[in-house]
Tab-separated table of C-alpha atoms in Angstrom:
chain	number	residue	atom	x	y	z
A	1	MET	CA	18.955	-34.228	29.406
A	2	LYS	CA	17.044	-36.415	27.697
A	3	TYR	CA	15.173	-37.717	30.827
A	4	TYR	CA	13.930	-33.956	31.627
A	5	LEU	CA	12.643	-33.664	28.848
A	6	ILE	CA	9.965	-36.946	28.907
A	7	LEU	CA	9.982	-36.014	32.210
A	8	ILE	CA	8.574	-32.079	30.754
A	9	THR	CA	6.625	-34.128	28.452
A	10	LEU	CA	4.782	-36.479	30.388
A	11	LEU	CA	3.387	-33.878	32.981
A	12	LEU	CA	2.133	-31.210	30.101
A	13	PHE	CA	0.203	-34.022	28.904
A	14	PHE	CA	-1.443	-35.109	32.441
A	15	LEU	CA	-2.463	-31.365	32.607
A	16	SER	CA	-3.633	-31.700	29.312
A	17	CYS	CA	-5.344	-34.853	30.285
A	18	ASP	CA	-7.069	-33.446	33.652
A	19	LYS	CA	-7.721	-29.954	32.140
A	20	LYS	CA	-9.413	-31.779	29.578
A	21	ASN	CA	-11.695	-33.718	32.079
A	22	LYS	CA	-12.111	-31.190	34.652
A	23	ILE	CA	-14.664	-29.248	30.758
A	24	GLU	CA	-15.994	-32.792	29.880
A	25	LYS	CA	-17.137	-33.324	34.092
A	26	LYS	CA	-19.176	-29.175	33.462
A	27	ILE	CA	-20.586	-30.104	30.015
A	28	GLU	CA	-22.096	-33.618	31.144
A	29	VAL	CA	-24.297	-32.116	33.831
A	30	ILE	CA	-25.628	-29.727	31.180
A	31	PRO	CA	-29.437	-30.273	30.675
A	32	VAL	CA	-30.028	-31.257	27.088
A	33	THR	CA	-33.561	-32.716	26.216
A	34	VAL	CA	-34.100	-33.414	22.674
A	35	LYS	CA	-37.240	-34.219	21.083
A	36	VAL	CA	-37.389	-36.404	17.952
A	37	VAL	CA	-40.347	-36.413	15.455
A	38	ARG	CA	-40.508	-39.738	12.519
A	39	PHE	CA	-41.253	-38.017	10.143
A	40	ASP	CA	-40.358	-41.319	7.436
A	41	LYS	CA	-42.972	-42.886	9.918
A	42	VAL	CA	-45.668	-40.514	10.085
A	43	PHE	CA	-45.441	-40.387	6.218
A	44	PHE	CA	-45.320	-43.915	5.290
A	45	GLU	CA	-47.553	-44.837	7.925
A	46	THR	CA	-50.059	-42.222	6.908
A	47	PRO	CA	-52.569	-43.174	4.578
A	48	PRO	CA	-53.215	-41.844	1.237
A	49	GLU	CA	-56.435	-39.932	2.557
A	50	ASP	CA	-54.849	-38.393	5.372
A	51	LEU	CA	-52.170	-36.443	3.904
A	52	ALA	CA	-53.556	-32.584	4.016
A	53	LYS	CA	-53.105	-33.724	8.030
A	54	ILE	CA	-49.560	-34.158	7.733
A	55	LYS	CA	-49.231	-31.203	5.263
A	56	ARG	CA	-51.227	-29.292	7.987
A	57	GLU	CA	-48.616	-30.391	10.970
A	58	PHE	CA	-44.859	-30.370	8.562
A	59	PRO	CA	-45.459	-27.432	6.075
A	60	TYR	CA	-41.751	-27.264	5.707
A	61	PHE	CA	-42.331	-30.799	3.671
A	62	PHE	CA	-44.070	-29.564	1.127
A	63	PRO	CA	-43.427	-26.939	-0.489
A	64	SER	CA	-45.709	-25.139	-3.110
A	65	GLY	CA	-45.884	-26.315	-6.707
A	66	ASN	CA	-45.712	-29.754	-6.064
A	67	ASP	CA	-49.775	-31.302	-6.543
A	68	ASP	CA	-50.226	-33.758	-3.951
A	69	SER	CA	-50.263	-36.719	-6.732
A	70	VAL	CA	-46.237	-36.597	-6.211
A	71	TRP	CA	-46.462	-37.031	-2.135
A	72	LEU	CA	-49.476	-40.189	-3.089
A	73	ASP	CA	-46.873	-41.802	-5.195
A	74	LYS	CA	-44.009	-41.401	-3.570
A	75	MET	CA	-46.563	-42.785	-0.198
A	76	GLN	CA	-47.707	-45.979	-2.577
A	77	ASN	CA	-44.508	-46.524	-4.633
A	78	PRO	CA	-42.959	-50.121	-3.975
A	79	LEU	CA	-39.540	-48.972	-4.856
A	80	TRP	CA	-39.575	-46.096	-2.045
A	81	ARG	CA	-42.027	-48.272	0.428
A	82	GLU	CA	-39.389	-50.712	-0.237
A	83	LEU	CA	-36.886	-48.033	1.147
A	84	TYR	CA	-38.831	-47.504	4.227
A	85	GLY	CA	-38.645	-50.790	5.174
A	86	GLU	CA	-34.722	-51.061	4.970
A	87	VAL	CA	-34.928	-47.796	7.246
A	88	GLN	CA	-37.397	-49.593	9.621
A	89	LYS	CA	-34.824	-52.710	10.325
A	90	LYS	CA	-31.989	-50.356	10.856
A	91	PHE	CA	-33.617	-48.006	12.581
A	92	PRO	CA	-36.814	-49.742	14.465
A	93	ASP	CA	-36.121	-46.994	16.833
A	94	PHE	CA	-33.976	-44.297	17.804
A	95	GLU	CA	-33.577	-43.982	21.295
A	96	SER	CA	-29.837	-44.574	20.948
A	97	GLN	CA	-28.842	-41.995	18.044
A	98	LYS	CA	-30.912	-39.530	20.701
A	99	SER	CA	-28.775	-39.867	23.332
A	100	ASN	CA	-25.863	-39.415	21.454
A	101	ILE	CA	-27.013	-36.545	19.962
A	102	GLU	CA	-27.592	-35.368	23.315
A	103	ALA	CA	-24.587	-35.951	24.256
A	104	LEU	CA	-22.837	-33.609	21.145
A	105	PHE	CA	-26.030	-30.664	22.095
A	106	LYS	CA	-24.319	-30.505	25.383
A	107	HIS	CA	-20.744	-30.308	24.086
A	108	ILE	CA	-22.719	-27.312	21.879
A	109	LYS	CA	-24.110	-25.688	24.463
A	110	TYR	CA	-20.902	-25.770	26.424
A	111	TYR	CA	-18.663	-24.129	23.800
A	112	PHE	CA	-21.772	-22.278	22.099
A	113	PRO	CA	-24.213	-21.389	25.270
A	114	GLN	CA	-26.386	-19.674	23.335
A	115	THR	CA	-27.372	-22.501	20.712
A	116	ARG	CA	-30.928	-23.560	21.201
A	117	THR	CA	-31.692	-27.472	21.324
A	118	PRO	CA	-33.735	-27.914	18.040
A	119	LYS	CA	-35.902	-30.744	17.300
A	120	VAL	CA	-35.174	-33.567	15.168
A	121	ILE	CA	-36.663	-34.907	12.575
A	122	THR	CA	-35.618	-37.777	10.879
A	123	VAL	CA	-36.980	-38.120	7.395
A	124	ILE	CA	-35.810	-40.605	3.554
A	125	SER	CA	-35.241	-38.209	1.501
A	126	GLU	CA	-33.845	-38.218	-2.180
A	127	MET	CA	-30.419	-39.689	-1.103
A	128	ASP	CA	-28.376	-36.096	-1.467
A	129	TYR	CA	-25.803	-37.468	0.034
A	130	ASN	CA	-24.056	-33.137	0.184
A	131	ASN	CA	-27.500	-32.797	2.998
A	132	LYS	CA	-27.430	-35.395	4.733
A	133	VAL	CA	-28.322	-33.677	7.220
A	134	ILE	CA	-29.070	-29.901	7.571
A	135	TYR	CA	-29.291	-28.591	11.126
A	136	ALA	CA	-31.270	-24.628	10.439
A	137	ASP	CA	-31.482	-23.021	14.461
A	138	SER	CA	-34.834	-24.924	15.743
A	139	LEU	CA	-34.467	-27.970	13.805
A	140	LEU	CA	-32.209	-31.055	13.135
A	141	VAL	CA	-33.475	-32.834	9.996
A	142	ILE	CA	-31.768	-36.329	9.146
A	143	SER	CA	-31.788	-38.305	5.973
A	144	LEU	CA	-31.905	-41.841	7.751
A	145	GLU	CA	-31.526	-43.799	4.352
A	146	MET	CA	-27.781	-41.855	3.841
A	147	TYR	CA	-27.044	-43.714	7.285
A	148	LEU	CA	-27.612	-47.886	5.984
A	149	GLY	CA	-23.925	-49.136	5.909
A	150	LYS	CA	-21.545	-48.544	3.023
A	151	GLU	CA	-22.624	-52.455	1.436
A	152	HIS	CA	-26.184	-51.923	1.476
A	153	LYS	CA	-27.892	-52.785	-2.122
A	154	PHE	CA	-29.032	-49.457	-2.908
A	155	TYR	CA	-26.646	-47.544	-2.764
A	156	GLN	CA	-24.936	-47.396	-6.333
A	157	PHE	CA	-22.473	-44.456	-5.337
A	158	PRO	CA	-18.953	-44.600	-6.103
A	159	GLU	CA	-16.475	-46.422	-3.161
A	160	TYR	CA	-14.691	-42.962	-1.762
A	161	ILE	CA	-18.433	-41.368	-1.291
A	162	LYS	CA	-20.737	-44.513	0.514
A	163	GLN	CA	-17.959	-45.153	2.983
A	164	ASN	CA	-19.106	-43.021	4.987
A	165	PHE	CA	-23.175	-43.635	4.602
A	166	GLU	CA	-22.101	-45.315	7.902
A	167	GLU	CA	-24.538	-44.977	10.914
A	168	LYS	CA	-21.268	-43.687	12.701
A	169	GLN	CA	-20.949	-41.260	10.738
A	170	MET	CA	-24.100	-39.293	11.909
A	171	MET	CA	-22.620	-37.025	14.860
A	172	PRO	CA	-19.881	-36.003	12.467
A	173	ASP	CA	-22.072	-35.067	9.768
A	174	VAL	CA	-24.462	-32.949	12.541
A	175	VAL	CA	-21.196	-31.032	13.202
A	176	SER	CA	-20.413	-30.242	10.207
A	177	SER	CA	-23.644	-28.820	9.297
A	178	PHE	CA	-24.032	-27.076	12.214
A	179	SER	CA	-20.222	-25.565	11.695
A	180	LYS	CA	-21.975	-23.476	8.769
A	181	GLN	CA	-23.811	-21.139	11.339
A	182	GLU	CA	-20.405	-20.913	12.769
A	183	ILE	CA	-17.935	-20.189	11.292
A	184	PRO	CA	-17.629	-16.871	9.098
A	185	GLN	CA	-17.235	-17.402	5.059
A	186	ASN	CA	-13.810	-16.771	3.803
A	187	ARG	CA	-13.694	-14.472	0.596
A	188	ASN	CA	-10.177	-15.047	-0.167
A	189	GLU	CA	-9.900	-17.935	-2.522
A	190	ASN	CA	-6.257	-18.928	-2.347
A	191	PHE	CA	-5.741	-22.630	-1.331
A	192	ILE	CA	-3.957	-21.952	1.985
A	193	SER	CA	-7.573	-20.623	3.170
A	194	LYS	CA	-9.604	-23.308	1.910
A	195	MET	CA	-7.865	-25.480	3.680
A	196	ILE	CA	-7.816	-23.640	7.385
A	197	GLN	CA	-11.798	-23.160	6.575
A	198	SER	CA	-11.801	-26.649	6.342
A	199	GLY	CA	-9.947	-27.412	9.179
A	200	LYS	CA	-11.733	-25.150	11.171
A	201	GLU	CA	-14.220	-27.645	11.173
A	202	LEU	CA	-12.196	-30.387	11.700
A	203	TYR	CA	-11.467	-28.823	14.849
A	204	LEU	CA	-14.632	-28.633	16.150
A	205	LYS	CA	-14.747	-31.820	15.756
A	206	ASP	CA	-12.977	-32.013	18.202
A	207	LEU	CA	-14.081	-30.575	20.883
A	208	LEU	CA	-17.656	-31.650	20.037
A	209	LEU	CA	-16.639	-35.090	19.447
A	210	PRO	CA	-13.637	-35.680	21.771
A	211	ASP	CA	-14.302	-39.942	21.548
A	212	TYR	CA	-14.728	-39.789	18.270
A	213	SER	CA	-11.136	-40.926	16.219
A	214	ASP	CA	-9.742	-38.951	13.512
A	215	PHE	CA	-10.759	-40.970	10.647
A	216	ASP	CA	-14.274	-40.597	11.704
A	217	LYS	CA	-14.029	-36.843	12.250
A	218	ILE	CA	-12.688	-36.334	8.275
A	219	GLY	CA	-14.681	-39.568	7.253
A	220	TYR	CA	-11.697	-41.515	6.481
A	221	THR	CA	-10.877	-45.607	6.968
A	222	LYS	CA	-8.243	-45.702	9.366
A	223	GLU	CA	-5.363	-46.799	6.491
A	224	GLN	CA	-6.591	-43.459	4.746
A	225	LEU	CA	-5.297	-40.988	7.850
A	226	ASP	CA	-1.914	-43.458	8.920
A	227	TRP	CA	-1.644	-42.388	4.900
A	228	CYS	CA	-1.855	-38.833	6.134
A	229	VAL	CA	-0.042	-38.767	8.812
A	230	ALA	CA	2.924	-40.938	7.000
A	231	ASN	CA	3.303	-38.415	4.030
A	232	GLU	CA	2.707	-35.250	6.139
A	233	SER	CA	5.948	-34.200	5.966
A	234	TYR	CA	5.977	-34.698	1.620
A	235	MET	CA	2.491	-33.289	0.982
A	236	TRP	CA	3.816	-30.118	2.374
A	237	ARG	CA	6.954	-29.956	1.147
A	238	TYR	CA	5.107	-30.856	-2.033
A	239	PHE	CA	2.334	-27.064	-1.719
A	240	ILE	CA	5.570	-25.322	-0.515
A	241	GLU	CA	8.168	-26.456	-3.776
A	242	LYS	CA	4.972	-26.180	-6.273
A	243	GLU	CA	4.280	-22.440	-4.709
A	244	LEU	CA	0.292	-23.109	-4.407
A	245	LEU	CA	-0.034	-22.313	-0.968
A	246	TYR	CA	-1.571	-19.057	-2.081
A	247	SER	CA	-2.370	-20.014	-5.266
A	248	ASP	CA	-5.714	-18.716	-6.645
A	249	ASP	CA	-6.486	-21.722	-8.460
A	250	GLN	CA	-10.037	-23.024	-7.944
A	251	LYS	CA	-8.850	-26.689	-9.285
A	252	LEU	CA	-6.695	-27.064	-6.017
A	253	LEU	CA	-9.822	-27.417	-4.352
A	254	SER	CA	-11.244	-30.465	-5.902
A	255	ARG	CA	-7.696	-31.870	-6.132
A	256	PHE	CA	-6.929	-31.459	-2.767
A	257	VAL	CA	-9.592	-30.334	0.041
A	258	ASN	CA	-13.706	-31.210	-1.231
A	259	PRO	CA	-14.227	-35.001	-1.361
A	260	ALA	CA	-12.734	-37.353	-3.771
A	261	PRO	CA	-11.687	-40.960	-4.454
A	262	PHE	CA	-7.737	-39.259	-4.362
A	263	SER	CA	-5.772	-36.454	-4.202
A	264	LYS	CA	-3.878	-35.600	-7.151
A	265	PHE	CA	-0.329	-34.669	-7.729
A	266	TYR	CA	-0.157	-36.191	-10.609
A	267	LEU	CA	2.603	-38.545	-9.860
A	268	GLU	CA	2.109	-42.603	-8.572
A	269	ILE	CA	1.474	-41.823	-5.021
A	270	ASP	CA	-2.010	-40.486	-6.057
A	271	ASN	CA	-3.032	-44.240	-5.973
A	272	GLU	CA	-2.411	-44.340	-3.020
A	273	SER	CA	-3.427	-41.111	-0.820
A	274	PRO	CA	-7.084	-40.863	-0.641
A	275	GLY	CA	-9.136	-37.031	-0.877
A	276	LYS	CA	-9.053	-33.538	0.631
A	277	VAL	CA	-5.873	-33.941	1.981
A	278	GLY	CA	-5.407	-30.374	2.101
A	279	ALA	CA	-8.256	-29.700	4.597
A	280	TRP	CA	-6.211	-32.689	7.062
A	281	ILE	CA	-3.574	-30.439	6.460
A	282	GLY	CA	-5.774	-27.494	7.461
A	283	TRP	CA	-6.515	-29.222	10.615
A	284	GLN	CA	-2.947	-29.800	11.396
A	285	ILE	CA	-2.240	-26.088	10.907
A	286	VAL	CA	-5.176	-25.195	13.071
A	287	ARG	CA	-4.683	-27.398	15.642
A	288	SER	CA	-0.917	-25.593	15.984
A	289	TYR	CA	-2.509	-22.684	16.108
A	290	MET	CA	-4.720	-23.602	19.282
A	291	SER	CA	-2.207	-25.112	20.600
A	292	ASN	CA	0.075	-21.773	20.591
A	293	ASN	CA	-1.702	-18.845	21.085
A	294	GLU	CA	-4.480	-17.698	23.849
A	295	VAL	CA	-7.064	-17.075	21.790
A	296	SER	CA	-10.856	-18.107	22.969
A	297	LEU	CA	-12.626	-20.088	20.233
A	298	GLN	CA	-14.432	-17.365	18.920
A	299	GLN	CA	-12.096	-15.101	18.322
A	300	PHE	CA	-10.525	-18.510	16.600
A	301	LEU	CA	-13.368	-19.542	13.946
A	302	LYS	CA	-13.359	-15.115	13.623
A	303	ALA	CA	-9.754	-15.475	12.649
A	304	ASN	CA	-8.943	-14.748	9.187
A	305	PRO	CA	-6.698	-17.903	7.644
A	306	LYS	CA	-3.926	-15.679	6.826
A	307	GLU	CA	-3.139	-14.984	10.419
A	308	ILE	CA	-3.957	-18.480	11.695
A	309	PHE	CA	-1.256	-19.766	9.405
A	310	GLU	CA	1.242	-17.318	10.297
A	311	LYS	CA	0.897	-17.401	14.266
A	312	SER	CA	0.269	-21.353	14.008
A	313	LYS	CA	4.045	-22.587	14.370
A	314	TYR	CA	3.113	-25.090	11.849
A	315	LYS	CA	5.536	-27.760	11.017
A	316	PRO	CA	4.781	-31.065	9.426
A	317	LYS	CA	5.946	-34.436	11.660
A	318	LYS	CA	9.099	-36.376	10.257
């Protein structure tokens, strides 16, 4: 009996791989050409007397209300110019990143055929780690100063934040920004809904970034991901026993869903745990739902979290 179970498992595995390979072959031939504008270079290499020219060409980067002296100071400020120099060392050209973006948008166009290929504009901004990438239909704005490597001298941030200031996080960040356009906002504020909402975004990364590791998709180290896998059953039991799933307590988001140095079980394991373990659990629930239900991607994205949870047949691995 055990032999037959192993045989069936292997057969299902190979069928799944074959299906994925067929999809990837279709994706590979989708025509996508991305235009990249290095606004970071344009801005810092433009003589101050020509500021008006780039303001006319890129009006969306020059909001009204700011005097020209603000931009002239930025052009000539030694600290900004030093940062510009560091960005140019890291990204003297953008060819490999351009290829990655084109590969990503081939996947996006396969799953979301109506999506337009955006113009990519690279900038040096204010180190806003909550908006490293901004996707807005026809534009994809990438702040290059946020991808210099977590040990860069300019980063005065906590470790859990700057660990994702790596170049490899650029494409996961693009998907995170893109997902805000495609995943309907859920009005339900309870814990399980927020977990599954995060799980939907991570599942999109499964589809759109199939060659990326799970720890890169969620922004973990390998050790942090391994911790979640090893403690999945324990975490789920904790959520059940504490009756947290349908709680509307908004503190649960900072404890378990939002980025944080660690998750807050208020137990000794807190020091070992990574942040946002609730998002990781939500991801596993969504994966289980998609494995156990015949639904289209669009149906899944629109499905409410309660339905997803109830039909997921989720069981944590022991």
